[in-house]
C-alpha cells in the first residue's frame, strides 16, 4: 500500500511494482438530471474523476447498477449505460463488465482502476505556503439539480451545469501533471470547503479564498437566496463551518454555496503561482473555466479564510 485509508485520499493506491501503482475507486449516484444518457455520462465522469485527481490514467471500469426492473423501461437503462460507456471510452479506459441488482431506486456509477508511476502520484498532501489554488469547474451542481428536481428551473436553465458535469477532468488533470502540481482533490460531496480542508491536513498550512474569484453557475445564487438546498449542504455546513473564518460582508446565502455538495465537480489544484497562471490560461483556451480562487497560507490551525 502506498497511502493509508486515514488520509482521506480520493482513491486507494496500491504499489504493484517499482514503476507502477494502481489507483482504485468506486462511486455510484442516483439520477440528478432528467435525460438518462446525460445521467450516465455524469455518473461515469464523477466516478473516473478520482483517478484523475491522483494523477492517474484510467485503464479499466466496471458498471455498478441498481435498477427497478419491471417498473422502469429497460431502454432507460440502456441509455444510461450508453452515456457511461461514452465517457469510459473518452477517458481511454476499457469497460470490463459490471454488476446490477434490482432496487426500488435507480443508481449508477463505476468502479474504476487507474495506473500511475509511484513518483508521479498526486495526493491531497504536499501543498506549500504560497501555492495558488486553481478550481477547474464552477460550483453549484447540488443546488441546480435540487431546483431541477423540484421543477424550479428548466432543462434549458440546467444546460451549463449539465455540460460541466458531463465534462471529464481529463484535460485539467493532464495539464496538472505537466505543470508539476503539489496537491489536488476533486470537489464532490463535501463541497468546496470540505474538500479544501483535505489539502491542509498537515504542516502549518491554511487557505485563503477570494470569494469574488470563485465561479458559480448562472442563476444559482438566486436559488440559494430561496434556500433551494440539497440535504447534504446543511450537513456539510454544520461539519465544516467551524473551520472557516468569513471576513467582510458576505451574505449567508452566498456563504452557503461553498458547502454545496458537488457531483462531477472540478479539480482543486495547489501549485506555485507562476505555474497556476500558465495552467489557467491554457485551460481557458481549451474552454475549461479554470480560475485561481485562493492561496495556501501559513496557518498553524489549518483554518480556511474567505474574504
Ligand atoms: Co474525490
Ligand atoms: Co469519490
Ligand atoms: Co476530497
Coordinates of C-alpha atoms and ligand atoms in Angstrom, one line a residue:
X1 CA 0.0 0.0 0.0
X2 CA 1.2 3.5 -0.8
X3 CA -1.3 5.5 1.0
X4 CA -3.3 4.6 4.1
X5 CA -7.1 5.0 4.3
X6 CA -6.9 7.6 7.1
X7 CA -5.5 10.2 4.7
X8 CA -8.9 10.9 3.1
X9 CA -7.4 10.5 -0.3
X10 CA -9.7 10.5 -3.3
X11 CA -8.9 6.9 -4.1
X12 CA -6.9 3.9 -2.9
X13 CA -3.4 3.4 -4.2
X14 CA -1.5 0.1 -4.3
X15 CA 2.1 -0.4 -5.4
X16 CA 2.3 -3.4 -7.7
X17 CA 5.9 -2.9 -8.9
X18 CA 8.7 -0.4 -8.7
X19 CA 7.3 1.7 -11.5
X20 CA 3.5 1.0 -11.3
X21 CA 0.9 1.7 -8.7
X22 CA -2.8 1.1 -9.3
X23 CA -5.5 3.5 -8.2
X24 CA -8.9 2.1 -7.3
X25 CA -12.1 3.9 -6.7
X26 CA -15.9 3.3 -6.7
X27 CA -18.8 5.7 -6.8
X28 CA -22.4 5.5 -7.8
X29 CA -25.2 8.0 -7.6
X30 CA -29.0 8.5 -8.0
X31 CA -30.2 10.4 -11.1
X32 CA -29.8 14.2 -10.9
X33 CA -30.9 15.1 -14.4
X34 CA -33.9 14.0 -16.4
X35 CA -32.1 12.7 -19.5
X36 CA -30.8 9.1 -18.9
X37 CA -28.0 9.4 -21.4
X38 CA -26.7 12.6 -19.7
X39 CA -27.1 10.9 -16.3
X40 CA -24.9 8.0 -17.5
X41 CA -22.3 10.5 -18.6
X42 CA -22.3 12.4 -15.4
X43 CA -22.2 9.3 -13.1
X44 CA -19.2 8.0 -15.2
X45 CA -17.3 11.3 -15.2
X46 CA -17.9 11.6 -11.5
X47 CA -16.5 8.1 -10.9
X48 CA -13.5 8.4 -13.1
X49 CA -12.6 11.8 -11.6
X50 CA -10.9 10.3 -8.5
X51 CA -8.3 8.6 -10.7
X52 CA -7.6 11.9 -12.5
X53 CA -7.4 13.6 -9.1
X54 CA -4.5 11.4 -8.1
X55 CA -2.5 12.0 -11.3
X56 CA -3.5 8.6 -12.7
X57 CA -4.6 7.3 -16.1
X58 CA -7.9 5.3 -16.0
X59 CA -7.5 1.9 -17.6
X60 CA -10.5 -0.3 -16.7
X61 CA -14.0 0.3 -15.4
X62 CA -16.9 -1.8 -14.2
X63 CA -20.6 -0.8 -14.2
X64 CA -22.4 -0.7 -10.9
X65 CA -26.2 -0.7 -11.5
X66 CA -29.3 -0.6 -9.3
X67 CA -32.4 -0.7 -11.4
X68 CA -36.1 -1.0 -10.7
X69 CA -36.7 -3.7 -13.3
X70 CA -40.4 -4.3 -14.0
X71 CA -41.2 -0.7 -13.0
X72 CA -38.8 1.1 -15.4
X73 CA -38.4 0.9 -19.1
X74 CA -35.2 -1.1 -19.9
X75 CA -34.4 1.4 -22.7
X76 CA -33.8 3.9 -19.9
X77 CA -31.1 1.7 -18.5
X78 CA -29.6 1.2 -22.0
X79 CA -29.3 4.9 -22.4
X80 CA -27.7 5.4 -19.0
X81 CA -25.1 2.7 -19.8
X82 CA -24.5 4.2 -23.3
X83 CA -23.7 7.5 -21.6
X84 CA -21.4 5.8 -19.2
X85 CA -19.6 3.9 -22.0
X86 CA -19.1 7.0 -24.0
X87 CA -17.2 8.6 -21.1
X88 CA -15.2 5.5 -20.3
X89 CA -14.1 5.5 -23.9
X90 CA -13.3 9.2 -23.9
X91 CA -11.2 8.5 -20.9
X92 CA -9.3 5.9 -22.9
X93 CA -10.4 3.1 -20.5
X94 CA -12.0 -0.3 -21.2
X95 CA -15.3 -1.5 -19.8
X96 CA -14.7 -4.9 -18.3
X97 CA -18.2 -5.8 -17.1
X98 CA -20.2 -4.9 -14.1
X99 CA -22.9 -5.9 -11.7
X100 CA -26.6 -5.0 -11.4
X101 CA -29.2 -5.6 -8.7
X102 CA -32.9 -4.9 -8.6
X103 CA -33.6 -1.9 -6.4
X104 CA -36.5 0.5 -5.9
X105 CA -34.3 3.5 -6.8
X106 CA -32.2 3.8 -9.8
X107 CA -28.4 4.1 -9.2
X108 CA -25.5 4.1 -11.5
X109 CA -21.7 4.5 -11.3
X110 CA -18.4 2.9 -11.9
X111 CA -15.6 1.1 -10.2
X112 CA -12.5 2.4 -11.9
X113 CA -8.9 1.3 -11.9
X114 CA -6.1 3.6 -13.0
X115 CA -2.4 3.4 -13.1
X116 CA 0.3 5.9 -12.1
X117 CA 4.1 5.9 -11.7
X118 CA 4.5 5.9 -7.9
X119 CA 6.8 9.0 -8.2
X120 CA 4.1 10.9 -10.1
X121 CA 1.3 10.2 -7.7
X122 CA -0.6 13.4 -6.8
X123 CA -2.3 13.3 -3.4
X124 CA -4.1 15.8 -1.2
X125 CA -1.0 16.4 0.9
X126 CA 2.0 18.3 -0.3
X127 CA 0.6 21.9 -0.5
X128 CA 3.2 24.6 0.2
X129 CA 2.6 28.0 1.7
X130 CA 2.3 30.5 -1.2
X131 CA 0.7 28.0 -3.6
X132 CA -2.1 29.2 -5.7
X133 CA -5.4 27.2 -5.7
X134 CA -6.9 26.6 -9.1
X135 CA -10.5 25.4 -9.4
X136 CA -11.4 23.9 -12.8
X137 CA -15.3 24.0 -12.8
X138 CA -17.9 26.4 -11.4
X139 CA -19.8 25.4 -8.2
X140 CA -23.5 24.8 -7.7
X141 CA -24.4 21.4 -9.1
X142 CA -26.2 20.4 -5.8
X143 CA -28.5 23.4 -5.8
X144 CA -29.1 23.4 -9.5
X145 CA -30.1 19.7 -9.6
X146 CA -32.3 20.2 -6.5
X147 CA -34.0 23.0 -8.3
X148 CA -34.4 20.9 -11.4
X149 CA -35.9 18.0 -9.4
X150 CA -38.4 20.4 -7.9
X151 CA -39.2 21.9 -11.3
X152 CA -38.0 25.4 -10.3
X153 CA -35.7 25.6 -13.3
X154 CA -36.0 24.1 -16.8
X155 CA -33.7 21.7 -18.6
X156 CA -32.5 24.7 -20.6
X157 CA -31.5 26.6 -17.5
X158 CA -29.7 23.4 -16.4
X159 CA -27.7 23.2 -19.6
X160 CA -24.5 25.0 -18.4
X161 CA -24.4 22.8 -15.3
X162 CA -25.1 19.7 -17.3
X163 CA -22.3 20.4 -19.7
X164 CA -19.9 20.9 -16.8
X165 CA -20.9 17.7 -15.0
X166 CA -20.5 15.7 -18.2
X167 CA -17.0 17.0 -18.8
X168 CA -14.2 14.7 -17.8
X169 CA -11.5 16.1 -15.6
X170 CA -9.1 14.6 -18.1
X171 CA -7.7 17.8 -19.7
X172 CA -7.3 19.5 -16.4
X173 CA -5.5 16.5 -14.9
X174 CA -3.1 16.1 -17.8
X175 CA -2.1 19.7 -17.5
X176 CA -1.8 19.5 -13.7
X177 CA 0.7 16.6 -14.2
X178 CA 2.6 18.5 -16.8
X179 CA 2.8 21.6 -14.5
X180 CA 4.1 19.6 -11.5
X181 CA 1.2 20.3 -9.2
X182 CA 1.9 19.9 -5.5
X183 CA -1.5 18.5 -4.4
X184 CA -5.0 18.0 -5.7
X185 CA -8.5 16.9 -4.7
X186 CA -11.7 17.0 -6.7
X187 CA -14.8 18.8 -5.4
X188 CA -17.6 16.4 -4.8
X189 CA -20.0 15.6 -1.9
X190 CA -18.3 17.6 0.8
X191 CA -18.4 20.8 -1.2
X192 CA -15.6 23.3 -1.8
X193 CA -14.8 23.9 1.9
X194 CA -14.9 20.2 2.8
X195 CA -12.6 19.1 0.1
X196 CA -10.3 22.2 0.5
X197 CA -9.9 21.1 4.1
X198 CA -8.3 17.9 2.8
X199 CA -5.5 19.9 1.3
X200 CA -4.4 21.4 4.6
X201 CA -4.4 18.5 7.0
X202 CA -0.7 18.7 7.7
X203 CA 2.1 21.2 8.2
X204 CA 1.4 24.8 9.1
X205 CA -1.0 25.4 6.2
X206 CA -4.3 27.2 5.9
X207 CA -6.2 28.5 2.9
X208 CA -7.3 32.0 2.0
X209 CA -10.1 32.1 -0.6
X210 CA -11.1 35.2 -2.6
X211 CA -14.8 34.9 -2.7
X212 CA -15.1 37.3 -5.7
X213 CA -12.9 34.9 -7.7
X214 CA -15.0 31.8 -7.0
X215 CA -17.1 30.8 -10.1
X216 CA -20.7 29.7 -9.8
X217 CA -23.3 28.6 -12.3
X218 CA -25.6 31.3 -13.7
X219 CA -28.7 31.6 -11.6
X220 CA -27.5 29.6 -8.7
X221 CA -27.3 32.5 -6.2
X222 CA -31.0 33.4 -6.8
X223 CA -31.9 29.8 -5.9
X224 CA -29.6 29.9 -2.9
X225 CA -31.4 33.0 -1.7
X226 CA -34.6 31.0 -1.8
X227 CA -32.8 28.2 0.1
X228 CA -33.3 25.5 -2.6
X229 CA -30.8 23.3 -0.9
X230 CA -29.9 19.6 -1.1
X231 CA -29.8 17.8 2.2
X232 CA -26.1 17.5 2.1
X233 CA -25.5 21.2 2.1
X234 CA -26.7 21.7 5.7
X235 CA -24.7 18.7 6.8
X236 CA -21.5 20.0 5.2
X237 CA -22.0 23.4 6.7
X238 CA -22.6 22.0 10.2
X239 CA -19.5 20.0 9.9
X240 CA -17.0 22.3 8.2
X241 CA -18.2 25.9 9.0
X242 CA -16.3 25.8 12.4
X243 CA -13.1 25.6 10.4
X244 CA -13.9 28.8 8.3
X245 CA -13.4 32.5 9.0
X246 CA -15.5 34.7 6.8
X247 CA -14.1 38.2 6.5
X248 CA -16.0 41.2 5.3
X249 CA -19.7 41.2 4.4
X250 CA -20.6 38.0 2.5
X251 CA -24.3 37.3 2.9
X252 CA -25.3 33.9 4.3
X253 CA -26.9 32.7 1.1
X254 CA -23.6 33.3 -0.7
X255 CA -21.5 31.6 2.0
X256 CA -23.8 28.6 1.9
X257 CA -22.8 27.9 -1.7
X258 CA -19.3 27.0 -0.5
X259 CA -20.9 24.0 1.2
X260 CA -23.0 22.8 -1.7
X261 CA -22.3 19.1 -2.4
X262 CA -21.0 18.7 -6.0
X263 CA -21.5 15.9 -8.5
X264 CA -18.7 15.6 -11.0
X265 CA -17.1 18.8 -9.7
X266 CA -13.8 20.2 -10.8
X267 CA -10.3 19.7 -9.5
X268 CA -8.9 22.0 -6.8
X269 CA -5.2 22.1 -7.5
X270 CA -2.3 23.6 -5.5
X271 CA 0.7 24.7 -7.4
X272 CA 3.2 27.6 -7.5
X273 CA 1.6 31.0 -8.6
X274 CA 3.5 31.3 -11.8
X275 CA 2.6 27.8 -12.9
X276 CA -1.0 28.3 -11.8
X277 CA -1.3 31.4 -14.1
X278 CA 0.0 29.4 -17.1
X279 CA -2.3 26.5 -16.3
X280 CA -5.4 28.7 -16.1
X281 CA -4.5 30.4 -19.4
X282 CA -4.0 27.1 -21.1
X283 CA -7.2 25.6 -19.8
X284 CA -9.3 28.6 -20.7
X285 CA -8.0 28.3 -24.3
X286 CA -9.5 24.8 -24.2
X287 CA -12.8 26.2 -22.9
X288 CA -12.3 24.9 -19.4
X289 CA -13.4 27.5 -16.9
X290 CA -10.4 27.2 -14.6
X291 CA -9.6 30.1 -12.3
X292 CA -7.3 30.9 -9.4
X293 CA -9.6 31.2 -6.4
X294 CA -7.2 31.5 -3.5
X295 CA -3.9 30.5 -2.0
X296 CA -2.2 28.4 0.6
X297 CA -1.2 30.4 3.6
X298 CA 0.9 29.8 6.7
X299 CA -1.6 28.8 9.4
X300 CA -0.9 26.6 12.4
X301 CA -4.6 25.8 13.0
X302 CA -5.5 24.7 9.4
X303 CA -8.1 27.4 9.1
X304 CA -9.9 28.5 5.9
X305 CA -10.2 32.2 5.4
X306 CA -12.8 33.5 3.0
X307 CA -12.6 37.2 2.2
Ligands
LIG1 CO1 -12.7 12.7 -4.9
LIG2 CO1 -15.2 9.6 -4.8
LIG3 CO1 -11.6 15.3 -1.3

